[in-house]
Tab-separated table of C-alpha atoms and ligand atoms in Angstrom:
chain	number	residue	atom	x	y	z
A	1	MET	CA	-4.275	15.496	-31.415
A	2	PRO	CA	-2.253	12.057	-31.163
A	3	LYS	CA	1.387	11.952	-30.792
A	4	TYR	CA	3.329	10.278	-33.574
A	5	LYS	CA	5.881	7.653	-32.927
A	6	LEU	CA	9.082	7.530	-35.112
A	7	GLU	CA	11.110	4.610	-34.810
A	8	TYR	CA	14.868	5.496	-36.015
A	9	LEU	CA	16.532	2.431	-37.375
A	10	TRP	CA	20.249	2.110	-38.130
A	11	LEU	CA	22.966	-0.554	-38.514
A	12	ASP	CA	25.467	-0.898	-35.847
A	13	GLY	CA	29.127	-1.256	-36.051
A	14	TYR	CA	29.340	-5.141	-35.378
A	15	GLN	CA	31.521	-7.123	-37.904
A	16	PRO	CA	31.347	-8.846	-40.151
A	17	ILE	CA	27.542	-8.224	-40.333
A	18	PRO	CA	25.921	-5.426	-38.550
A	19	ASN	CA	22.711	-5.614	-36.447
A	20	LEU	CA	19.646	-3.628	-36.595
A	21	ARG	CA	19.067	-0.978	-33.955
A	22	GLY	CA	16.073	1.233	-33.299
A	23	LYS	CA	14.772	3.834	-30.774
A	24	THR	CA	11.507	5.753	-30.581
A	25	LYS	CA	11.144	9.521	-30.806
A	26	THR	CA	7.595	11.029	-30.541
A	27	ALA	CA	6.583	14.080	-32.685
A	28	SER	CA	3.369	16.205	-32.669
A	29	GLU	CA	2.996	16.095	-36.306
A	30	ALA	CA	3.041	13.163	-38.699
A	31	PRO	CA	5.976	13.345	-41.098
A	32	THR	CA	5.367	12.962	-44.796
A	33	SER	CA	8.808	12.577	-46.032
A	34	VAL	CA	12.397	12.069	-44.424
A	35	ASP	CA	12.867	15.874	-44.669
A	36	ASP	CA	10.321	16.141	-41.828
A	37	CYS	CA	12.423	14.072	-39.728
A	38	PRO	CA	15.135	15.736	-37.818
A	39	MET	CA	18.675	14.400	-37.395
A	40	TRP	CA	18.983	12.515	-34.001
A	41	ALA	CA	22.040	10.994	-32.046
A	42	PHE	CA	22.705	8.044	-30.077
A	43	ASP	CA	25.366	6.441	-27.853
A	44	GLY	CA	27.895	4.778	-30.322
A	45	SER	CA	30.098	3.417	-27.443
A	46	SER	CA	27.116	0.966	-26.995
A	47	THR	CA	26.980	-0.149	-30.593
A	48	GLN	CA	30.763	-0.596	-31.498
A	49	GLN	CA	30.540	2.767	-33.248
A	50	ALA	CA	32.516	4.994	-30.805
A	51	ASP	CA	34.503	5.220	-27.706
A	52	GLY	CA	33.095	6.069	-24.398
A	53	SER	CA	34.909	9.311	-24.289
A	54	ASP	CA	33.482	10.628	-27.435
A	55	SER	CA	30.260	8.612	-27.858
A	56	ASP	CA	27.744	10.482	-29.909
A	57	CYS	CA	26.960	9.373	-33.265
A	58	LEU	CA	24.325	11.047	-35.619
A	59	LEU	CA	21.459	9.439	-37.424
A	60	LYS	CA	20.660	10.910	-40.604
A	61	PRO	CA	17.077	9.862	-41.927
A	62	VAL	CA	17.269	8.500	-45.535
A	63	ALA	CA	13.953	6.655	-45.996
A	64	LEU	CA	10.502	6.634	-44.493
A	65	TYR	CA	7.888	3.690	-44.050
A	66	PRO	CA	4.528	3.440	-42.435
A	67	ASP	CA	4.582	1.340	-39.347
A	68	GLY	CA	1.476	-0.938	-39.350
A	69	GLY	CA	2.662	-2.403	-36.001
A	70	ARG	CA	1.887	0.634	-34.018
A	71	ASN	CA	-0.702	3.291	-34.016
A	72	ASN	CA	0.272	6.629	-35.704
A	73	ALA	CA	3.788	5.429	-36.293
A	74	VAL	CA	6.638	5.367	-38.942
A	75	LEU	CA	9.955	3.836	-39.416
A	76	VAL	CA	12.782	6.026	-40.195
A	77	MET	CA	15.639	4.261	-41.988
A	78	CYS	CA	18.885	6.191	-41.140
A	79	GLU	CA	22.592	6.362	-42.228
A	80	VAL	CA	25.051	6.758	-39.188
A	81	MET	CA	27.109	9.968	-39.508
A	82	SER	CA	30.012	11.068	-37.432
A	83	TYR	CA	29.910	14.094	-35.693
A	84	ASN	CA	32.014	16.005	-38.187
A	85	GLY	CA	29.443	15.332	-40.580
A	86	GLU	CA	31.086	12.760	-42.610
A	87	PRO	CA	29.693	9.364	-43.068
A	88	HIS	CA	30.747	6.899	-40.212
A	89	PRO	CA	33.116	4.216	-41.238
A	90	SER	CA	30.364	1.593	-40.471
A	91	ASN	CA	27.956	3.412	-42.863
A	92	GLY	CA	28.234	1.252	-45.973
A	93	ARG	CA	25.226	2.811	-47.648
A	94	ALA	CA	26.909	6.223	-48.094
A	95	THR	CA	29.484	4.938	-50.524
A	96	ILE	CA	27.710	2.232	-52.524
A	97	ILE	CA	27.188	2.079	-56.214
A	98	ASP	CA	23.457	3.099	-56.956
A	99	ASP	CA	21.375	2.866	-60.345
A	100	GLU	CA	17.758	3.531	-60.166
A	101	ASN	CA	17.439	1.713	-63.552
A	102	ALA	CA	18.941	-1.344	-62.070
A	103	TRP	CA	16.089	-3.574	-60.480
A	104	PHE	CA	16.627	-6.106	-57.865
A	105	GLY	CA	14.758	-8.999	-56.430
A	106	LEU	CA	16.209	-10.394	-53.350
A	107	GLU	CA	15.046	-13.777	-52.130
A	108	GLN	CA	15.544	-13.909	-48.231
A	109	GLU	CA	15.867	-17.369	-46.738
A	110	TYR	CA	15.952	-17.675	-43.068
A	111	PHE	CA	15.117	-20.233	-40.106
A	112	LEU	CA	12.687	-19.341	-37.400
A	113	TYR	CA	14.065	-20.571	-34.180
A	114	GLN	CA	12.892	-21.257	-30.582
A	115	ASP	CA	14.663	-22.653	-27.692
A	116	GLY	CA	17.845	-22.919	-29.716
A	117	ARG	CA	16.475	-25.174	-32.504
A	118	PRO	CA	14.242	-24.550	-35.655
A	119	LEU	CA	10.668	-24.291	-35.043
A	120	GLY	CA	9.067	-27.555	-35.201
A	121	TRP	CA	12.187	-29.675	-34.308
A	122	PRO	CA	12.048	-32.282	-31.575
A	123	GLU	CA	14.051	-31.564	-28.487
A	124	GLU	CA	16.334	-34.379	-29.195
A	125	GLY	CA	17.296	-35.803	-32.596
A	126	TYR	CA	16.065	-34.617	-36.030
A	127	PRO	CA	12.670	-34.457	-37.689
A	128	ASN	CA	11.742	-36.289	-40.940
A	129	PRO	CA	14.494	-35.856	-43.671
A	130	GLN	CA	13.991	-32.895	-46.147
A	131	GLY	CA	11.535	-33.777	-48.880
A	132	GLU	CA	7.915	-32.504	-47.828
A	133	TYR	CA	8.705	-29.416	-46.212
A	134	TYR	CA	9.372	-27.101	-49.204
A	135	THR	CA	6.038	-25.203	-50.006
A	136	GLY	CA	4.472	-27.637	-47.730
A	137	VAL	CA	1.253	-27.572	-45.689
A	138	GLY	CA	0.035	-28.959	-42.480
A	139	TYR	CA	1.232	-29.104	-38.893
A	140	ARG	CA	3.546	-31.939	-39.525
A	141	ASN	CA	5.525	-29.952	-42.292
A	142	VAL	CA	5.250	-26.331	-41.089
A	143	GLY	CA	4.413	-26.553	-37.390
A	144	CYS	CA	2.071	-24.247	-35.626
A	145	VAL	CA	2.869	-20.456	-35.418
A	146	ALA	CA	5.115	-20.191	-38.464
A	147	ARG	CA	2.216	-19.481	-40.783
A	148	SER	CA	0.897	-16.748	-38.615
A	149	ILE	CA	4.256	-15.084	-38.491
A	150	VAL	CA	5.059	-15.226	-42.192
A	151	ASP	CA	1.596	-14.028	-42.950
A	152	GLU	CA	1.709	-11.153	-40.482
A	153	HIS	CA	5.239	-10.220	-41.775
A	154	LEU	CA	3.701	-9.991	-45.445
A	155	GLU	CA	1.159	-7.721	-44.281
A	156	LEU	CA	3.431	-5.391	-42.349
A	157	CYS	CA	5.760	-4.935	-45.385
A	158	LEU	CA	2.809	-4.187	-47.521
A	159	GLU	CA	1.612	-1.532	-45.033
A	160	ALA	CA	5.159	-0.162	-45.052
A	161	GLY	CA	5.023	0.210	-48.864
A	162	ILE	CA	7.660	-2.518	-49.164
A	163	ASN	CA	7.366	-4.547	-52.493
A	164	HIS	CA	7.182	-7.952	-50.700
A	165	GLU	CA	6.486	-10.254	-53.504
A	166	GLY	CA	5.836	-13.583	-51.912
A	167	ILE	CA	6.276	-16.216	-49.383
A	168	ASN	CA	7.325	-19.929	-49.346
A	169	ALA	CA	8.152	-22.676	-46.792
A	170	GLU	CA	11.756	-23.699	-47.670
A	171	VAL	CA	13.450	-27.083	-48.026
A	172	ALA	CA	14.543	-27.547	-44.427
A	173	LYS	CA	11.932	-27.842	-41.586
A	174	GLY	CA	11.559	-24.330	-39.928
A	175	GLN	CA	13.008	-22.579	-42.983
A	176	TRP	CA	11.222	-19.977	-44.932
A	177	GLU	CA	11.680	-17.389	-47.660
A	178	PHE	CA	10.370	-14.032	-48.738
A	179	GLN	CA	11.092	-11.868	-51.788
A	180	ILE	CA	11.564	-8.175	-51.969
A	181	PHE	CA	11.632	-6.340	-55.301
A	182	ALA	CA	12.633	-2.734	-55.902
A	183	GLU	CA	14.078	-0.438	-58.429
A	184	GLY	CA	17.524	0.753	-57.495
A	185	SER	CA	20.125	-0.893	-55.207
A	186	LYS	CA	19.714	1.543	-52.358
A	187	LYS	CA	15.965	1.286	-52.440
A	188	CYS	CA	15.989	-2.562	-52.595
A	189	ALA	CA	18.541	-2.691	-49.750
A	190	ASP	CA	16.866	-0.138	-47.555
A	191	ASP	CA	13.580	-2.206	-48.177
A	192	MET	CA	15.413	-5.483	-47.271
A	193	TRP	CA	16.760	-4.213	-43.909
A	194	VAL	CA	13.415	-2.730	-42.913
A	195	ALA	CA	11.594	-6.038	-43.836
A	196	ARG	CA	14.218	-7.711	-41.602
A	197	TYR	CA	13.659	-5.463	-38.884
A	198	LEU	CA	9.666	-6.021	-39.206
A	199	LEU	CA	10.224	-9.855	-39.133
A	200	GLU	CA	12.537	-9.760	-36.059
A	201	ARG	CA	10.176	-7.381	-34.095
A	202	LEU	CA	7.128	-9.452	-35.039
A	203	CYS	CA	8.831	-12.676	-33.914
A	204	GLU	CA	9.289	-11.139	-30.459
A	205	GLN	CA	5.623	-11.808	-29.662
A	206	TYR	CA	5.849	-15.453	-30.398
A	207	GLN	CA	9.098	-16.071	-28.482
A	208	VAL	CA	10.534	-16.990	-31.583
A	209	TYR	CA	13.788	-15.504	-33.324
A	210	VAL	CA	15.138	-15.289	-36.779
A	211	GLU	CA	18.420	-17.248	-37.545
A	212	TRP	CA	19.850	-15.450	-40.462
A	213	HIS	CA	23.050	-17.626	-40.555
A	214	CYS	CA	23.569	-19.320	-43.865
A	215	LYS	CA	24.375	-22.858	-42.598
A	216	PRO	CA	22.690	-23.166	-39.085
A	217	ILE	CA	22.514	-26.992	-39.213
A	218	GLU	CA	25.291	-29.248	-40.482
A	219	GLY	CA	24.406	-32.203	-42.393
A	220	ASP	CA	21.904	-32.951	-44.939
A	221	TRP	CA	19.869	-29.791	-44.323
A	222	ASN	CA	19.695	-26.866	-46.841
A	223	GLY	CA	21.645	-23.724	-45.992
A	224	SER	CA	19.977	-20.206	-46.381
A	225	GLY	CA	20.885	-17.853	-49.306
A	226	MET	CA	19.684	-14.538	-50.425
A	227	HIS	CA	19.627	-15.027	-54.222
A	228	CYS	CA	19.972	-11.749	-55.969
A	229	ASN	CA	18.014	-11.448	-59.129
A	230	PHE	CA	18.896	-8.309	-61.162
A	231	SER	CA	18.548	-6.698	-64.338
A	232	THR	CA	19.814	-3.337	-65.822
A	233	GLU	CA	18.330	-1.252	-68.652
A	234	HIS	CA	20.614	-2.920	-70.910
A	235	THR	CA	19.930	-6.466	-69.983
A	236	ARG	CA	16.195	-5.759	-70.133
A	237	GLU	CA	16.223	-3.966	-73.341
A	238	VAL	CA	19.172	-4.715	-75.486
A	239	GLY	CA	20.838	-7.823	-74.107
A	240	GLY	CA	22.343	-10.187	-76.648
A	241	LYS	CA	24.596	-13.217	-76.435
A	242	ASP	CA	27.933	-11.406	-76.999
A	243	TYR	CA	27.033	-8.904	-74.087
A	244	PHE	CA	25.969	-11.655	-71.892
A	245	MET	CA	29.356	-13.716	-72.412
A	246	LYS	CA	31.315	-10.660	-71.701
A	247	LEU	CA	29.324	-10.084	-68.668
A	248	MET	CA	29.869	-13.684	-67.435
A	249	ASP	CA	33.686	-13.270	-68.140
A	250	ALA	CA	33.677	-10.270	-65.762
A	251	PHE	CA	31.754	-12.256	-63.102
A	252	ASP	CA	34.257	-15.147	-63.244
A	253	LYS	CA	37.118	-12.662	-63.249
A	254	ASN	CA	35.835	-10.890	-59.974
A	255	LYS	CA	34.429	-14.060	-58.139
A	256	ASP	CA	36.337	-13.875	-55.152
A	257	GLU	CA	35.445	-10.109	-54.824
A	258	HIS	CA	31.725	-11.112	-55.080
A	259	ILE	CA	32.234	-13.809	-52.514
A	260	ALA	CA	33.858	-11.304	-50.085
A	261	ALA	CA	30.808	-9.130	-50.554
A	262	TYR	CA	28.216	-11.961	-50.173
A	263	GLY	CA	28.215	-12.566	-46.513
A	264	PRO	CA	30.175	-14.439	-43.883
A	265	ASP	CA	30.671	-18.253	-43.570
A	266	ASN	CA	29.394	-18.820	-47.058
A	267	HIS	CA	31.949	-21.705	-47.428
A	268	LEU	CA	29.819	-23.638	-45.243
A	269	ARG	CA	26.824	-23.410	-47.541
A	270	LEU	CA	28.381	-22.968	-51.086
A	271	THR	CA	29.609	-26.625	-51.195
A	272	GLY	CA	28.473	-27.828	-54.651
A	273	LEU	CA	25.532	-29.715	-52.986
A	274	HIS	CA	21.890	-28.648	-51.803
A	275	GLU	CA	21.426	-26.447	-55.038
A	276	THR	CA	24.548	-24.556	-54.785
A	277	GLN	CA	27.928	-24.211	-56.691
A	278	SER	CA	31.223	-24.690	-54.726
A	279	ILE	CA	32.545	-21.339	-53.311
A	280	ASP	CA	35.767	-21.398	-55.476
A	281	LYS	CA	34.026	-21.713	-58.673
A	282	PHE	CA	31.938	-19.459	-60.994
A	283	SER	CA	29.549	-21.026	-63.504
A	284	TRP	CA	26.473	-19.998	-65.158
A	285	GLY	CA	23.615	-22.141	-66.418
A	286	VAL	CA	20.083	-22.187	-67.865
A	287	ALA	CA	17.526	-23.300	-65.166
A	288	ASP	CA	20.411	-24.986	-63.347
A	289	ARG	CA	20.169	-24.414	-59.486
A	290	GLY	CA	23.727	-25.988	-59.296
A	291	ALA	CA	25.253	-23.004	-60.913
A	292	SER	CA	26.490	-19.786	-59.306
A	293	LEU	CA	24.358	-17.879	-61.662
A	294	ARG	CA	21.092	-18.935	-63.263
A	295	VAL	CA	19.210	-17.544	-66.326
A	296	SER	CA	15.779	-18.864	-67.181
A	297	HIS	CA	14.979	-20.417	-70.531
A	298	SER	CA	12.946	-17.395	-71.518
A	299	PHE	CA	16.088	-15.367	-70.839
A	300	ILE	CA	17.748	-17.230	-73.750
A	301	GLU	CA	14.727	-17.341	-76.059
A	302	ASN	CA	14.423	-13.672	-75.841
A	303	GLY	CA	17.738	-13.134	-77.099
A	304	TYR	CA	19.714	-13.352	-73.815
A	305	LYS	CA	17.435	-10.385	-72.453
A	306	GLY	CA	15.780	-10.100	-69.233
A	307	TYR	CA	17.155	-10.503	-65.599
A	308	LEU	CA	19.839	-12.772	-64.032
A	309	GLU	CA	19.983	-14.697	-60.722
A	310	ASP	CA	23.148	-14.704	-58.840
A	311	ARG	CA	22.711	-17.518	-56.295
A	312	ARG	CA	25.698	-17.022	-54.339
A	313	PRO	CA	24.880	-14.215	-51.682
A	314	SER	CA	24.154	-15.676	-48.181
A	315	SER	CA	21.056	-15.038	-46.160
A	316	GLN	CA	23.242	-13.109	-43.708
A	317	GLY	CA	24.637	-10.834	-46.295
A	318	ASP	CA	24.273	-6.916	-46.285
A	319	PRO	CA	22.257	-6.138	-49.357
A	320	TYR	CA	23.874	-2.678	-49.677
A	321	GLN	CA	27.132	-4.591	-50.362
A	322	ILE	CA	25.570	-7.287	-52.534
A	323	CYS	CA	23.792	-5.132	-54.956
A	324	SER	CA	26.652	-2.596	-55.111
A	325	ARG	CA	29.188	-5.381	-55.942
A	326	ILE	CA	27.044	-6.617	-58.800
A	327	LEU	CA	26.753	-3.114	-60.280
A	328	LYS	CA	30.567	-2.657	-59.975
A	329	THR	CA	31.049	-5.679	-62.030
A	330	VAL	CA	28.338	-4.721	-64.535
A	331	ALA	CA	30.096	-1.334	-64.924
A	332	GLU	CA	33.196	-3.077	-66.150
A	333	VAL	CA	31.409	-4.381	-69.160
A	334	PRO	CA	30.892	-2.084	-72.076
A	335	THR	CA	27.526	-2.108	-73.545
A	336	SER	CA	28.437	-1.136	-77.099
B	1	ADP	P1	13.029	-18.816	-57.625
B	1	ADP	O1	12.665	-19.394	-56.325
B	1	ADP	O2	12.601	-19.807	-58.737
B	1	ADP	O3	14.466	-18.515	-57.806
B	1	ADP	P2	11.631	-16.359	-56.968
B	1	ADP	O4	10.070	-16.195	-57.565
B	1	ADP	O5	11.531	-16.553	-55.650
B	1	ADP	O6	12.271	-17.355	-57.708
B	1	ADP	O7	12.393	-15.018	-57.176
B	1	ADP	C1	12.361	-14.329	-58.340
B	1	ADP	C2	12.800	-12.960	-58.119
B	1	ADP	O8	13.041	-12.354	-59.446
B	1	ADP	C3	11.657	-12.021	-57.521
B	1	ADP	O9	12.139	-11.459	-56.468
B	1	ADP	C4	11.326	-11.123	-58.477
B	1	ADP	O10	11.087	-9.706	-58.129
B	1	ADP	C5	12.638	-10.955	-59.289
B	1	ADP	N1	12.606	-10.448	-60.580
B	1	ADP	C6	11.557	-10.421	-61.705
B	1	ADP	N2	11.824	-9.824	-62.663
B	1	ADP	C7	12.977	-9.217	-62.464
B	1	ADP	C8	13.628	-8.125	-63.348
B	1	ADP	N3	13.440	-7.858	-64.452
B	1	ADP	N4	14.756	-7.645	-62.732
B	1	ADP	C9	15.133	-7.825	-61.415
B	1	ADP	N5	14.433	-8.969	-60.597
B	1	ADP	C10	13.455	-9.538	-61.168
B	2	MN	MN1	12.588	-18.155	-54.422
B	3	MN	MN1	14.659	-20.416	-52.064
B	4	MN	MN1	16.140	-18.238	-56.356
């Protein structure tokens, strides 16, 4: 009988954005759900989650994913708990707002880097200006190993049961995007963190790393976002102009709280240029990529029904915080 490998994953205590951590435990039987995965512990003094004198933190399994990158293996997404059984202060997942009838589609943009610069960039100076890279093809536009990485990442996500919806080369050279869709804020955010883990781990083999920062290159180069497309039962099934206008008022009123939850350094990206609205303004628009929040023509044609795209979240943002903040504002608006 083979031994099974359980990779326990968690978020560490670094601020403002946690890092993914993981360690392996073997088991003689394959777990079929998180209930088959025991609690585990780790040294929190090495992850900014505890002092050395009292270092143990607990890992509580919350979601299970088949791991296509290893034989007989699963990924076990965990929450970090303190020894007294309470959620650790770094455990944002434990306290977020969840609604399984709220659907989320996150568009994760990122750069692939090697030797301190984006893949395919010359050692000195700059590549050709932006223009032909977005959804581009050919060595000149996308370089050499990027295509293998994004394709293998797609396979790994699908094998893990993550609803990876698609890939595109982005506007800057070396910049890419994938989209994850799920029902429920916790589910979508768990899936996104695991998808990020799979990408980081895959890139190790290529001596490439992922630059998640939202504006890694100054100047006329697009930054990276994580557009958050969302819908609730009400926006999908009832909608209406009146409700939508009230929702937009609530988004406007809470604009600073949203920005605070959307990831660090976003002022470098939300400048009003490069398909963004500036950070201190809230606007919505139809098919307008310069708005904070965008709806499609079909949303309006269907009676203000369907999903909305908040374009402000940063590529480095924590999906737990982003989805939860949106649901908090949605909850302020009465549906009747
Ligand atoms: P664009 O690049 O034009 O902004 P994408 O195709 O990259 O659009 O992303 C659109 C996202 O919207 C996808 O992740 C998709 O899953 C998501 N989406 C589609 N329908 C819904 C819905 N009803 N509720 C929430 N998200 C949705
Ligand atoms: Mn997209
Ligand atoms: Mn994009
Ligand atoms: Mn988008």
